[in-house]
mmCIF file of C-alpha atoms in Angstrom:
data_model
loop_
_atom_site.group_PDB
_atom_site.id
_atom_site.type_symbol
_atom_site.label_atom_id
_atom_site.label_comp_id
_atom_site.label_asym_id
_atom_site.label_seq_id
_atom_site.Cartn_x
_atom_site.Cartn_y
_atom_site.Cartn_z
ATOM 1 C CA MET A 1 -26.622 -32.579 8.175
ATOM 2 C CA SER A 2 -25.376 -31.010 11.505
ATOM 3 C CA LEU A 3 -24.040 -27.558 11.186
ATOM 4 C CA GLU A 4 -20.376 -26.760 11.852
ATOM 5 C CA VAL A 5 -18.820 -24.816 14.667
ATOM 6 C CA VAL A 6 -15.676 -23.435 13.106
ATOM 7 C CA ALA A 7 -12.566 -21.772 14.719
ATOM 8 C CA ILE A 8 -10.210 -19.456 12.759
ATOM 9 C CA THR A 9 -6.865 -18.832 14.279
ATOM 10 C CA GLY A 10 -5.116 -15.709 13.315
ATOM 11 C CA SER A 11 -8.663 -14.207 12.830
ATOM 12 C CA SER A 12 -7.413 -10.627 12.923
ATOM 13 C CA GLY A 13 -5.066 -11.115 9.875
ATOM 14 C CA PHE A 14 -6.237 -10.042 6.482
ATOM 15 C CA LEU A 15 -6.635 -13.520 4.954
ATOM 16 C CA ALA A 16 -8.711 -14.633 7.998
ATOM 17 C CA GLN A 17 -10.993 -11.672 7.567
ATOM 18 C CA HIS A 18 -11.496 -12.519 3.842
ATOM 19 C CA LEU A 19 -12.253 -16.122 4.892
ATOM 20 C CA ILE A 20 -14.809 -14.802 7.326
ATOM 21 C CA ALA A 21 -16.363 -12.664 4.604
ATOM 22 C CA TYR A 22 -16.571 -15.628 2.305
ATOM 23 C CA LEU A 23 -18.137 -17.869 4.732
ATOM 24 C CA GLN A 24 -20.670 -15.223 5.805
ATOM 25 C CA ASN A 25 -21.807 -15.033 2.194
ATOM 26 C CA ASN A 26 -21.394 -18.638 1.174
ATOM 27 C CA ALA A 27 -21.513 -21.045 3.973
ATOM 28 C CA THR A 28 -24.734 -20.338 5.970
ATOM 29 C CA ASP A 29 -25.939 -23.693 4.968
ATOM 30 C CA MET A 30 -23.183 -25.359 6.709
ATOM 31 C CA ILE A 31 -21.845 -23.186 9.647
ATOM 32 C CA LYS A 32 -23.797 -22.090 12.708
ATOM 33 C CA GLU A 33 -20.909 -20.381 14.599
ATOM 34 C CA ILE A 34 -17.635 -18.794 13.896
ATOM 35 C CA ARG A 35 -14.902 -18.579 16.633
ATOM 36 C CA ALA A 36 -12.364 -15.948 15.934
ATOM 37 C CA ILE A 37 -9.009 -16.461 17.776
ATOM 38 C CA ASP A 38 -6.104 -14.026 17.819
ATOM 39 C CA ARG A 39 -3.718 -12.257 20.047
ATOM 40 C CA LYS A 40 -4.795 -8.997 18.570
ATOM 41 C CA PRO A 41 -8.261 -7.432 18.800
ATOM 42 C CA PHE A 42 -10.653 -8.205 16.218
ATOM 43 C CA LYS A 43 -11.328 -5.292 13.775
ATOM 44 C CA LYS A 44 -13.738 -5.790 10.839
ATOM 45 C CA PHE A 45 -12.554 -3.931 7.743
ATOM 46 C CA LEU A 46 -14.403 -5.685 4.899
ATOM 47 C CA GLY A 47 -18.052 -5.271 4.165
ATOM 48 C CA TYR A 48 -19.954 -8.379 4.666
ATOM 49 C CA PRO A 49 -23.251 -9.364 6.385
ATOM 50 C CA LEU A 50 -23.209 -10.910 9.876
ATOM 51 C CA LYS A 51 -25.352 -13.956 8.966
ATOM 52 C CA ILE A 52 -23.301 -16.341 11.139
ATOM 53 C CA PRO A 53 -22.588 -15.286 14.729
ATOM 54 C CA ILE A 54 -18.928 -14.584 15.484
ATOM 55 C CA ARG A 55 -17.218 -14.857 18.817
ATOM 56 C CA HIS A 56 -13.910 -13.419 19.310
ATOM 57 C CA TYR A 57 -11.288 -14.897 21.718
ATOM 58 C CA GLU A 58 -8.144 -12.778 22.377
ATOM 59 C CA PHE A 59 -5.069 -14.899 23.452
ATOM 60 C CA ASP A 60 -1.997 -16.653 22.270
ATOM 61 C CA ILE A 61 -2.858 -20.067 21.025
ATOM 62 C CA CYS A 62 0.224 -21.480 22.666
ATOM 63 C CA ASN A 63 -1.846 -21.028 25.829
ATOM 64 C CA LYS A 64 -3.426 -24.467 26.012
ATOM 65 C CA LEU A 65 -5.899 -23.718 28.728
ATOM 66 C CA GLU A 66 -7.415 -20.798 26.838
ATOM 67 C CA LEU A 67 -7.278 -22.793 23.472
ATOM 68 C CA GLU A 68 -9.254 -25.703 25.077
ATOM 69 C CA TYR A 69 -11.993 -23.305 26.237
ATOM 70 C CA ALA A 70 -12.274 -21.572 22.793
ATOM 71 C CA LEU A 71 -12.251 -24.952 20.957
ATOM 72 C CA SER A 72 -14.828 -26.618 23.022
ATOM 73 C CA SER A 73 -17.606 -28.156 20.709
ATOM 74 C CA CYS A 74 -15.769 -27.097 17.620
ATOM 75 C CA THR A 75 -15.814 -29.351 14.576
ATOM 76 C CA THR A 76 -13.534 -27.533 12.111
ATOM 77 C CA ILE A 77 -10.434 -25.555 12.577
ATOM 78 C CA PHE A 78 -8.895 -23.072 9.961
ATOM 79 C CA HIS A 79 -5.372 -22.511 11.063
ATOM 80 C CA CYS A 80 -4.333 -19.160 9.522
ATOM 81 C CA ALA A 81 -2.113 -17.867 12.570
ATOM 82 C CA ALA A 82 1.614 -17.693 11.624
ATOM 83 C CA LYS A 83 4.468 -15.424 11.870
ATOM 84 C CA PRO A 84 5.183 -14.116 8.270
ATOM 85 C CA PHE A 85 8.387 -14.018 6.623
ATOM 86 C CA GLU A 86 10.493 -10.816 7.462
ATOM 87 C CA PHE A 87 11.703 -9.332 4.252
ATOM 88 C CA VAL A 88 13.763 -6.406 5.657
ATOM 89 C CA TYR A 89 16.382 -5.919 8.419
ATOM 90 C CA SER A 90 15.082 -4.348 11.539
ATOM 91 C CA GLU A 91 15.703 -4.393 15.267
ATOM 92 C CA GLU A 92 13.442 -7.364 15.723
ATOM 93 C CA ASN A 93 15.118 -10.803 15.673
ATOM 94 C CA PRO A 94 12.213 -12.862 14.356
ATOM 95 C CA ILE A 95 13.873 -16.259 14.748
ATOM 96 C CA ASP A 96 12.245 -17.063 18.186
ATOM 97 C CA GLN A 97 8.926 -15.842 17.028
ATOM 98 C CA TYR A 98 8.960 -18.122 13.941
ATOM 99 C CA TRP A 99 9.480 -21.071 16.123
ATOM 100 C CA HIS A 100 6.887 -20.042 18.669
ATOM 101 C CA ASP A 101 4.242 -18.861 16.252
ATOM 102 C CA ASN A 102 4.534 -21.456 13.562
ATOM 103 C CA VAL A 103 5.843 -24.703 15.136
ATOM 104 C CA ASN A 104 4.907 -24.390 18.843
ATOM 105 C CA ALA A 105 1.483 -22.999 17.966
ATOM 106 C CA THR A 106 0.686 -25.725 15.663
ATOM 107 C CA GLU A 107 1.786 -28.452 17.994
ATOM 108 C CA THR A 108 -0.405 -26.995 20.706
ATOM 109 C CA LEU A 109 -3.358 -26.734 18.308
ATOM 110 C CA VAL A 110 -3.046 -30.471 17.192
ATOM 111 C CA ASP A 111 -2.525 -31.660 20.668
ATOM 112 C CA THR A 112 -5.739 -29.898 21.697
ATOM 113 C CA MET A 113 -7.685 -31.131 18.557
ATOM 114 C CA GLN A 114 -6.668 -34.633 19.537
ATOM 115 C CA SER A 115 -7.710 -34.267 23.145
ATOM 116 C CA PHE A 116 -11.179 -32.815 22.203
ATOM 117 C CA HIS A 117 -11.675 -35.145 19.318
ATOM 118 C CA ILE A 118 -12.037 -32.315 16.812
ATOM 119 C CA PRO A 119 -12.180 -33.968 13.525
ATOM 120 C CA ARG A 120 -11.199 -31.495 10.838
ATOM 121 C CA LEU A 121 -8.293 -29.178 10.212
ATOM 122 C CA ILE A 122 -7.703 -26.743 7.257
ATOM 123 C CA PHE A 123 -3.901 -25.810 7.470
ATOM 124 C CA LEU A 124 -2.579 -22.799 5.875
ATOM 125 C CA GLY A 125 1.020 -23.511 4.766
ATOM 126 C CA ASP A 126 3.449 -21.847 2.418
ATOM 127 C CA ALA A 127 4.163 -22.727 -1.193
ATOM 128 C CA TYR A 128 7.804 -21.793 -0.756
ATOM 129 C CA SER A 129 8.392 -23.467 2.827
ATOM 130 C CA MET A 130 9.576 -26.798 1.510
ATOM 131 C CA LEU A 131 11.743 -25.388 -1.396
ATOM 132 C CA ALA A 132 15.531 -25.296 -1.569
ATOM 133 C CA SER A 133 17.365 -22.275 -2.853
ATOM 134 C CA GLY A 134 17.184 -21.512 -6.557
ATOM 135 C CA ASP A 135 14.777 -21.403 -9.453
ATOM 136 C CA ASN A 136 11.836 -23.872 -9.463
ATOM 137 C CA TYR A 137 9.457 -24.270 -12.413
ATOM 138 C CA GLY A 138 6.205 -25.761 -12.602
ATOM 139 C CA LEU A 139 6.410 -27.777 -9.308
ATOM 140 C CA SER A 140 3.759 -30.242 -8.304
ATOM 141 C CA GLU A 141 2.770 -31.263 -4.877
ATOM 142 C CA TYR A 142 4.783 -34.463 -5.316
ATOM 143 C CA MET A 143 8.068 -32.619 -5.444
ATOM 144 C CA HIS A 144 10.056 -31.794 -2.315
ATOM 145 C CA GLU A 145 7.867 -33.644 0.148
ATOM 146 C CA SER A 146 10.814 -34.230 2.465
ATOM 147 C CA MET A 147 12.818 -31.649 4.241
ATOM 148 C CA PRO A 148 15.485 -30.046 1.821
ATOM 149 C CA ASN A 149 19.102 -29.602 2.673
ATOM 150 C CA ASN A 150 18.563 -25.827 2.740
ATOM 151 C CA PHE A 151 15.594 -23.615 2.695
ATOM 152 C CA MET A 152 14.666 -20.871 0.094
ATOM 153 C CA LEU A 153 13.301 -18.815 2.996
ATOM 154 C CA GLY A 154 15.737 -19.822 5.658
ATOM 155 C CA ILE A 155 14.517 -20.186 9.269
ATOM 156 C CA TYR A 156 11.102 -18.957 8.349
ATOM 157 C CA GLY A 157 10.822 -21.735 5.664
ATOM 158 C CA GLU A 158 11.970 -24.382 8.068
ATOM 159 C CA SER A 159 9.554 -23.349 10.734
ATOM 160 C CA LYS A 160 6.643 -23.487 8.340
ATOM 161 C CA ALA A 161 7.895 -26.928 6.818
ATOM 162 C CA ARG A 162 8.106 -28.335 10.522
ATOM 163 C CA ALA A 163 4.557 -27.181 11.280
ATOM 164 C CA GLU A 164 3.379 -28.897 8.143
ATOM 165 C CA PHE A 165 5.083 -32.017 9.198
ATOM 166 C CA VAL A 166 3.250 -31.841 12.614
ATOM 167 C CA ILE A 167 0.091 -31.932 10.625
ATOM 168 C CA ARG A 168 1.061 -34.531 8.300
ATOM 169 C CA LYS A 169 2.200 -36.885 11.236
ATOM 170 C CA ALA A 170 -1.355 -36.488 12.804
ATOM 171 C CA THR A 171 -3.168 -37.182 9.635
ATOM 172 C CA GLN A 172 -1.198 -40.540 9.211
ATOM 173 C CA THR A 173 -2.120 -41.668 12.646
ATOM 174 C CA GLY A 174 -5.781 -41.028 11.902
ATOM 175 C CA SER A 175 -6.199 -38.730 15.034
ATOM 176 C CA ILE A 176 -7.332 -35.842 12.749
ATOM 177 C CA ASN A 177 -8.331 -35.272 9.098
ATOM 178 C CA ALA A 178 -6.645 -32.332 7.575
ATOM 179 C CA MET A 179 -5.860 -30.710 4.149
ATOM 180 C CA ILE A 180 -2.672 -28.742 3.768
ATOM 181 C CA LEU A 181 -3.021 -25.728 1.494
ATOM 182 C CA ARG A 182 0.192 -24.047 0.075
ATOM 183 C CA PRO A 183 -0.578 -20.499 -1.347
ATOM 184 C CA THR A 184 1.738 -18.459 -3.268
ATOM 185 C CA PHE A 185 1.945 -14.665 -2.521
ATOM 186 C CA ILE A 186 -1.543 -13.690 -1.253
ATOM 187 C CA PHE A 187 -2.733 -10.081 -1.971
ATOM 188 C CA GLY A 188 -6.048 -8.270 -1.340
ATOM 189 C CA GLU A 189 -7.710 -5.549 0.584
ATOM 190 C CA GLY A 190 -6.108 -5.243 3.992
ATOM 191 C CA GLU A 191 -2.742 -6.850 3.019
ATOM 192 C CA THR A 192 -0.037 -4.802 4.798
ATOM 193 C CA HIS A 193 2.942 -6.978 5.098
ATOM 194 C CA LEU A 194 4.092 -7.017 1.627
ATOM 195 C CA VAL A 195 3.252 -3.317 0.999
ATOM 196 C CA SER A 196 4.935 -2.016 4.087
ATOM 197 C CA MET A 197 8.055 -3.979 3.302
ATOM 198 C CA ALA A 198 8.031 -2.411 -0.131
ATOM 199 C CA GLU A 199 7.499 1.004 1.281
ATOM 200 C CA LYS A 200 10.412 0.697 3.678
ATOM 201 C CA VAL A 201 12.658 -0.435 0.756
ATOM 202 C CA CYS A 202 11.330 2.479 -1.522
ATOM 203 C CA SER A 203 12.067 5.022 1.321
ATOM 204 C CA LYS A 204 15.624 3.685 1.666
ATOM 205 C CA ASN A 205 16.339 3.806 -2.091
ATOM 206 C CA GLY A 206 14.496 7.087 -2.669
ATOM 207 C CA GLY A 207 12.084 5.525 -4.951
ATOM 208 C CA ILE A 208 10.927 2.222 -6.605
ATOM 209 C CA PRO A 209 14.051 0.063 -7.284
ATOM 210 C CA VAL A 210 14.192 -1.165 -10.907
ATOM 211 C CA ILE A 211 16.351 -4.101 -11.732
ATOM 212 C CA ASP A 212 17.037 -4.628 -15.611
ATOM 213 C CA GLY A 213 15.250 -7.520 -17.284
ATOM 214 C CA ASP A 214 12.248 -9.641 -16.625
ATOM 215 C CA ASP A 215 13.947 -13.019 -16.644
ATOM 216 C CA ARG A 216 14.476 -12.898 -12.798
ATOM 217 C CA GLY A 217 12.232 -12.589 -9.803
ATOM 218 C CA ASN A 218 9.011 -14.029 -11.478
ATOM 219 C CA HIS A 219 6.433 -15.347 -9.094
ATOM 220 C CA GLN A 220 2.593 -16.351 -8.964
ATOM 221 C CA PHE A 221 -0.069 -14.724 -6.875
ATOM 222 C CA ILE A 222 -3.411 -15.482 -5.428
ATOM 223 C CA TYR A 223 -6.303 -13.212 -4.387
ATOM 224 C CA ALA A 224 -7.352 -13.573 -0.629
ATOM 225 C CA GLY A 225 -10.870 -14.042 -1.686
ATOM 226 C CA ASN A 226 -10.039 -16.878 -3.834
ATOM 227 C CA MET A 227 -7.955 -18.428 -1.203
ATOM 228 C CA ALA A 228 -10.839 -18.077 1.135
ATOM 229 C CA ALA A 229 -12.924 -19.864 -1.399
ATOM 230 C CA ILE A 230 -10.383 -22.766 -1.531
ATOM 231 C CA MET A 231 -10.461 -23.060 2.233
ATOM 232 C CA GLU A 232 -14.284 -23.118 2.314
ATOM 233 C CA LYS A 233 -14.306 -25.791 -0.440
ATOM 234 C CA SER A 234 -11.638 -27.879 1.614
ATOM 235 C CA MET A 235 -13.877 -27.925 4.526
ATOM 236 C CA ARG A 236 -16.857 -29.091 2.559
ATOM 237 C CA CYS A 237 -14.654 -31.954 0.921
ATOM 238 C CA LEU A 238 -13.323 -33.049 4.213
ATOM 239 C CA LYS A 239 -16.793 -33.313 5.729
ATOM 240 C CA ARG A 240 -18.070 -35.117 2.671
ATOM 241 C CA ASP A 241 -15.326 -37.730 2.412
ATOM 242 C CA ALA A 242 -12.566 -37.387 5.018
ATOM 243 C CA ALA A 243 -10.906 -40.677 4.035
ATOM 244 C CA TYR A 244 -10.543 -39.419 0.470
ATOM 245 C CA TYR A 245 -9.256 -35.932 1.083
ATOM 246 C CA ASN A 246 -7.409 -36.495 4.410
ATOM 247 C CA GLY A 247 -3.555 -35.535 4.125
ATOM 248 C CA GLU A 248 -3.871 -33.935 0.707
ATOM 249 C CA ILE A 249 -1.403 -31.009 -0.015
ATOM 250 C CA ILE A 250 -2.501 -28.495 -2.661
ATOM 251 C CA PHE A 251 -0.669 -25.618 -4.134
ATOM 252 C CA CYS A 252 -2.821 -22.502 -4.462
ATOM 253 C CA THR A 253 -2.433 -19.915 -7.045
ATOM 254 C CA ASP A 254 -4.818 -17.890 -9.367
ATOM 255 C CA GLN A 255 -2.917 -18.423 -12.565
ATOM 256 C CA THR A 256 0.189 -20.545 -13.663
ATOM 257 C CA ILE A 257 1.618 -17.434 -15.436
ATOM 258 C CA CYS A 258 4.492 -15.836 -13.456
ATOM 259 C CA THR A 259 4.748 -12.117 -13.030
ATOM 260 C CA PRO A 260 7.920 -10.160 -12.012
ATOM 261 C CA PHE A 261 7.576 -9.148 -8.396
ATOM 262 C CA LYS A 262 8.631 -5.679 -9.244
ATOM 263 C CA ASN A 263 5.716 -5.320 -11.657
ATOM 264 C CA PHE A 264 3.173 -6.622 -9.023
ATOM 265 C CA ILE A 265 4.281 -4.109 -6.366
ATOM 266 C CA LYS A 266 4.967 -1.093 -8.456
ATOM 267 C CA PRO A 267 1.253 0.124 -8.650
ATOM 268 C CA TYR A 268 1.003 0.040 -4.737
ATOM 269 C CA MET A 269 4.165 2.180 -4.465
ATOM 270 C CA GLU A 270 3.056 4.550 -7.132
ATOM 271 C CA ALA A 271 -0.288 4.926 -5.258
ATOM 272 C CA ILE A 272 1.535 6.577 -2.326
ATOM 273 C CA GLY A 273 3.816 8.799 -4.433
ATOM 274 C CA PHE A 274 7.013 7.016 -5.149
ATOM 275 C CA GLU A 275 8.500 7.110 -8.639
ATOM 276 C CA ALA A 276 10.746 4.611 -10.338
ATOM 277 C CA CYS A 277 14.468 4.913 -9.735
ATOM 278 C CA ASN A 278 17.042 4.590 -12.616
ATOM 279 C CA SER A 279 17.353 0.857 -13.404
ATOM 280 C CA VAL A 280 20.439 -1.132 -12.251
ATOM 281 C CA SER A 281 21.870 -4.541 -13.151
ATOM 282 C CA TYR A 282 20.960 -7.550 -11.082
ATOM 283 C CA LEU A 283 24.662 -7.826 -10.174
ATOM 284 C CA ARG A 284 24.826 -4.335 -8.761
ATOM 285 C CA SER A 285 21.644 -4.829 -6.738
ATOM 286 C CA TRP A 286 23.028 -8.166 -5.357
ATOM 287 C CA LEU A 287 26.295 -6.538 -4.357
ATOM 288 C CA SER A 288 24.322 -3.973 -2.562
ATOM 289 C CA ALA A 289 22.334 -6.735 -0.796
ATOM 290 C CA VAL A 290 25.586 -8.355 0.277
ATOM 291 C CA TYR A 291 26.921 -5.161 1.723
ATOM 292 C CA ASN A 292 23.795 -4.746 3.827
ATOM 293 C CA SER A 293 23.997 -8.411 4.942
ATOM 294 C CA ALA A 294 27.587 -7.622 6.155
ATOM 295 C CA LEU A 295 26.295 -4.639 8.028
ATOM 296 C CA ALA A 296 23.620 -6.711 9.648
ATOM 297 C CA LYS A 297 26.253 -9.153 10.903
ATOM 298 C CA ILE A 298 28.226 -6.464 12.583
ATOM 299 C CA GLY A 299 25.232 -5.096 14.282
ATOM 300 C CA SER A 300 25.037 -1.810 12.164
ATOM 301 C CA LYS A 301 21.625 -0.118 12.060
ATOM 302 C CA GLN A 302 22.254 1.269 8.574
ATOM 303 C CA CYS A 303 20.969 -1.873 7.014
ATOM 304 C CA PHE A 304 17.622 -1.481 8.588
ATOM 305 C CA GLY A 305 14.730 -1.173 5.954
ATOM 306 C CA HIS A 306 16.831 -2.811 3.253
ATOM 307 C CA LEU A 307 15.924 -6.289 1.973
ATOM 308 C CA THR A 308 17.785 -9.166 3.647
ATOM 309 C CA LEU A 309 20.124 -11.139 1.370
ATOM 310 C CA ASN A 310 17.735 -14.004 1.366
ATOM 311 C CA ALA A 311 14.678 -11.864 0.591
ATOM 312 C CA HIS A 312 16.613 -10.096 -2.284
ATOM 313 C CA ARG A 313 17.433 -13.296 -3.903
ATOM 314 C CA PHE A 314 13.816 -14.664 -3.484
ATOM 315 C CA LEU A 315 12.001 -11.509 -4.681
ATOM 316 C CA ASN A 316 14.436 -10.435 -7.426
ATOM 317 C CA GLY A 317 16.600 -13.220 -8.259
ATOM 318 C CA TRP A 318 14.778 -16.556 -8.378
ATOM 319 C CA THR A 319 11.774 -17.480 -10.558
ATOM 320 C CA VAL A 320 9.273 -19.872 -8.832
ATOM 321 C CA GLY A 321 6.264 -21.399 -10.490
ATOM 322 C CA PHE A 322 3.871 -24.100 -9.395
ATOM 323 C CA SER A 323 1.086 -26.155 -11.120
ATOM 324 C CA ASN A 324 -2.518 -25.706 -10.033
ATOM 325 C CA ARG A 325 -3.695 -28.851 -11.734
ATOM 326 C CA LYS A 326 -4.334 -30.740 -8.454
ATOM 327 C CA LEU A 327 -6.301 -27.654 -7.329
ATOM 328 C CA ARG A 328 -8.435 -27.704 -10.381
ATOM 329 C CA LEU A 329 -8.971 -31.431 -10.506
ATOM 330 C CA LEU A 330 -9.083 -32.656 -6.723
ATOM 331 C CA LEU A 331 -11.259 -29.694 -5.544
ATOM 332 C CA ASP A 332 -13.073 -29.045 -8.989
ATOM 333 C CA PHE A 333 -12.022 -25.413 -8.110
ATOM 334 C CA VAL A 334 -12.734 -22.421 -10.316
ATOM 335 C CA PRO A 335 -11.667 -19.011 -8.756
ATOM 336 C CA PRO A 336 -14.809 -16.896 -8.044
ATOM 337 C CA PHE A 337 -12.937 -13.587 -8.329
ATOM 338 C CA GLU A 338 -11.097 -12.324 -11.561
ATOM 339 C CA GLN A 339 -7.444 -11.610 -10.566
ATOM 340 C CA ASP A 340 -7.300 -8.518 -12.670
ATOM 341 C CA GLU A 341 -10.340 -7.005 -11.123
ATOM 342 C CA ALA A 342 -9.200 -8.052 -7.572
ATOM 343 C CA MET A 343 -5.819 -6.495 -8.181
ATOM 344 C CA LYS A 344 -7.425 -3.086 -9.160
ATOM 345 C CA GLN A 345 -9.665 -3.335 -6.125
ATOM 346 C CA SER A 346 -6.779 -4.095 -3.784
ATOM 347 C CA ILE A 347 -4.753 -1.198 -5.106
ATOM 348 C CA GLU A 348 -7.888 1.099 -4.700
ATOM 349 C CA TRP A 349 -8.335 -0.018 -1.158
ATOM 350 C CA PHE A 350 -4.599 0.636 -0.408
ATOM 351 C CA LYS A 351 -4.793 4.073 -1.956
ATOM 352 C CA THR A 352 -8.031 4.992 -0.055
ATOM 353 C CA ASN A 353 -6.661 3.735 3.285
ATOM 354 C CA GLU A 354 -3.277 5.408 2.975
ATOM 355 C CA ALA A 355 -5.076 8.723 2.054
ATOM 356 C CA ALA A 356 -7.153 8.417 4.990
ATOM 357 C CA LYS A 357 -4.236 7.709 7.276
ATOM 358 C CA ARG A 358 -2.328 10.754 5.967
ATOM 359 C CA THR A 359 -5.154 13.052 6.452
ATOM 360 C CA GLN A 360 -5.916 11.431 9.860
ATOM 361 C CA THR A 361 -9.639 11.520 9.023
ATOM 362 C CA SER A 362 -10.066 7.843 9.223
ATOM 363 C CA THR A 363 -7.917 4.711 9.966
ATOM 364 C CA ALA A 364 -9.927 2.224 8.002
ATOM 365 C CA THR A 365 -12.323 2.153 4.933
ATOM 366 C CA THR A 366 -14.793 -0.557 4.172
ATOM 367 C CA VAL A 367 -15.080 -1.275 0.368
ATOM 368 C CA LYS A 368 -17.069 -3.456 -1.841
ATOM 369 C CA ARG A 369 -15.274 -6.684 -2.935
ATOM 370 C CA PRO A 370 -14.568 -7.615 -6.691
ATOM 371 C CA LYS A 371 -17.442 -9.040 -8.564
ATOM 372 C CA MET A 372 -17.708 -12.834 -8.598
ATOM 373 C CA PHE A 373 -18.142 -14.775 -11.868
ATOM 374 C CA ALA A 374 -21.476 -16.466 -10.709
ATOM 375 C CA ARG A 375 -22.504 -14.327 -7.904
ATOM 376 C CA THR A 376 -21.807 -11.134 -6.057
ATOM 377 C CA SER A 377 -21.071 -10.503 -2.403
ATOM 378 C CA THR A 378 -23.180 -8.266 -0.014
ATOM 379 C CA THR A 379 -21.230 -5.328 1.318
ATOM 380 C CA LYS A 380 -23.453 -4.160 4.198
ATOM 381 C CA ALA A 381 -21.028 -3.524 7.119
ATOM 382 C CA THR A 382 -21.481 -3.963 10.889
ATOM 383 C CA THR A 383 -18.879 -2.648 13.287
ATOM 384 C CA PRO A 384 -17.305 -4.995 15.834
ATOM 385 C CA LYS A 385 -18.970 -2.873 18.778
ATOM 386 C CA MET A 386 -22.329 -3.442 17.209
ATOM 387 C CA ALA A 387 -21.593 -7.097 16.689
ATOM 388 C CA ARG A 388 -20.768 -7.605 20.412
ATOM 389 C CA LYS A 389 -23.984 -5.810 21.299
ATOM 390 C CA LEU A 390 -25.941 -8.302 19.187
ATOM 391 C CA GLY A 391 -24.154 -11.045 20.941
ATOM 392 C CA TYR A 392 -21.614 -12.011 18.117
#
């Protein structure tokens, strides 16, 4: 069997780094080279052996000439690059970047793959992108296959949905073989988007906001190491039987149990010294979100750092759950990492790195990864500088 040359877009992001770590530990029998593509410099922050050579390419993937050079002779692409959902108000208007990073970048990637006859693509979608506003319980992949009348996550959701449609159209023409993965909230060592959002909100509120009741804002989560394992398994499935797996859409979550988002994020905020505020009713919190929405519309900076109205309803108001039946049956997938242990390790990583930042003694810390059910991962680290010297 010929070995793969794989490319990973968005390679400096935390999920891509978990993917690289998982491939280094579990896919040496299949991969001979990894090409890491990102606008940002590549900075290794997880401990893993460099068994597979890595080459880093630093450019915007909408630059087709650069992309063609980087993808030459590649056989499988992991498309992780995306502009994430912005939860809080800020000076930045993310709408243009949603379209550029999520839609235009995907179109450029697919066009390049077709031109170079690159056969396989693993696309990282979003479990919430195709959903309309409101509660959703136990959804399967066969629900909401078409565009909804409105999007739970607004313009961001639409941009991810349209990017997914670009992939689906290409799979239907037979020009590429792809699997579309739709993860729920991804957590793990190196995750900064959710925790930085929560830190801003806590700073604005003077502590951790607490909304009465556990019947709202319930969500599912997946550890980045388990998501990486799903992506690696998808690559193997596509290579083994492309006709069978091509075009499949799979929801990805560790457990079907839903957890209140406030309970998920609370340990992270406590780790940096925030304490819980007095509890308030959902109605009162919603009215506050409406007020901040009005401030945003008139251009007031007072709303900066507060949850957008859409984000407030999503995190605190709606309950959204998905079935993992297809994940278990189609991929025969069993999570290699325990969620509880992974959560503890993620919080410890956050505490350690936040302490390092505050004392200015270090900007990053390499830690061991959670123990797998069947095997453990190696944690010997090599710096990016050393990797370059070695020709990686």
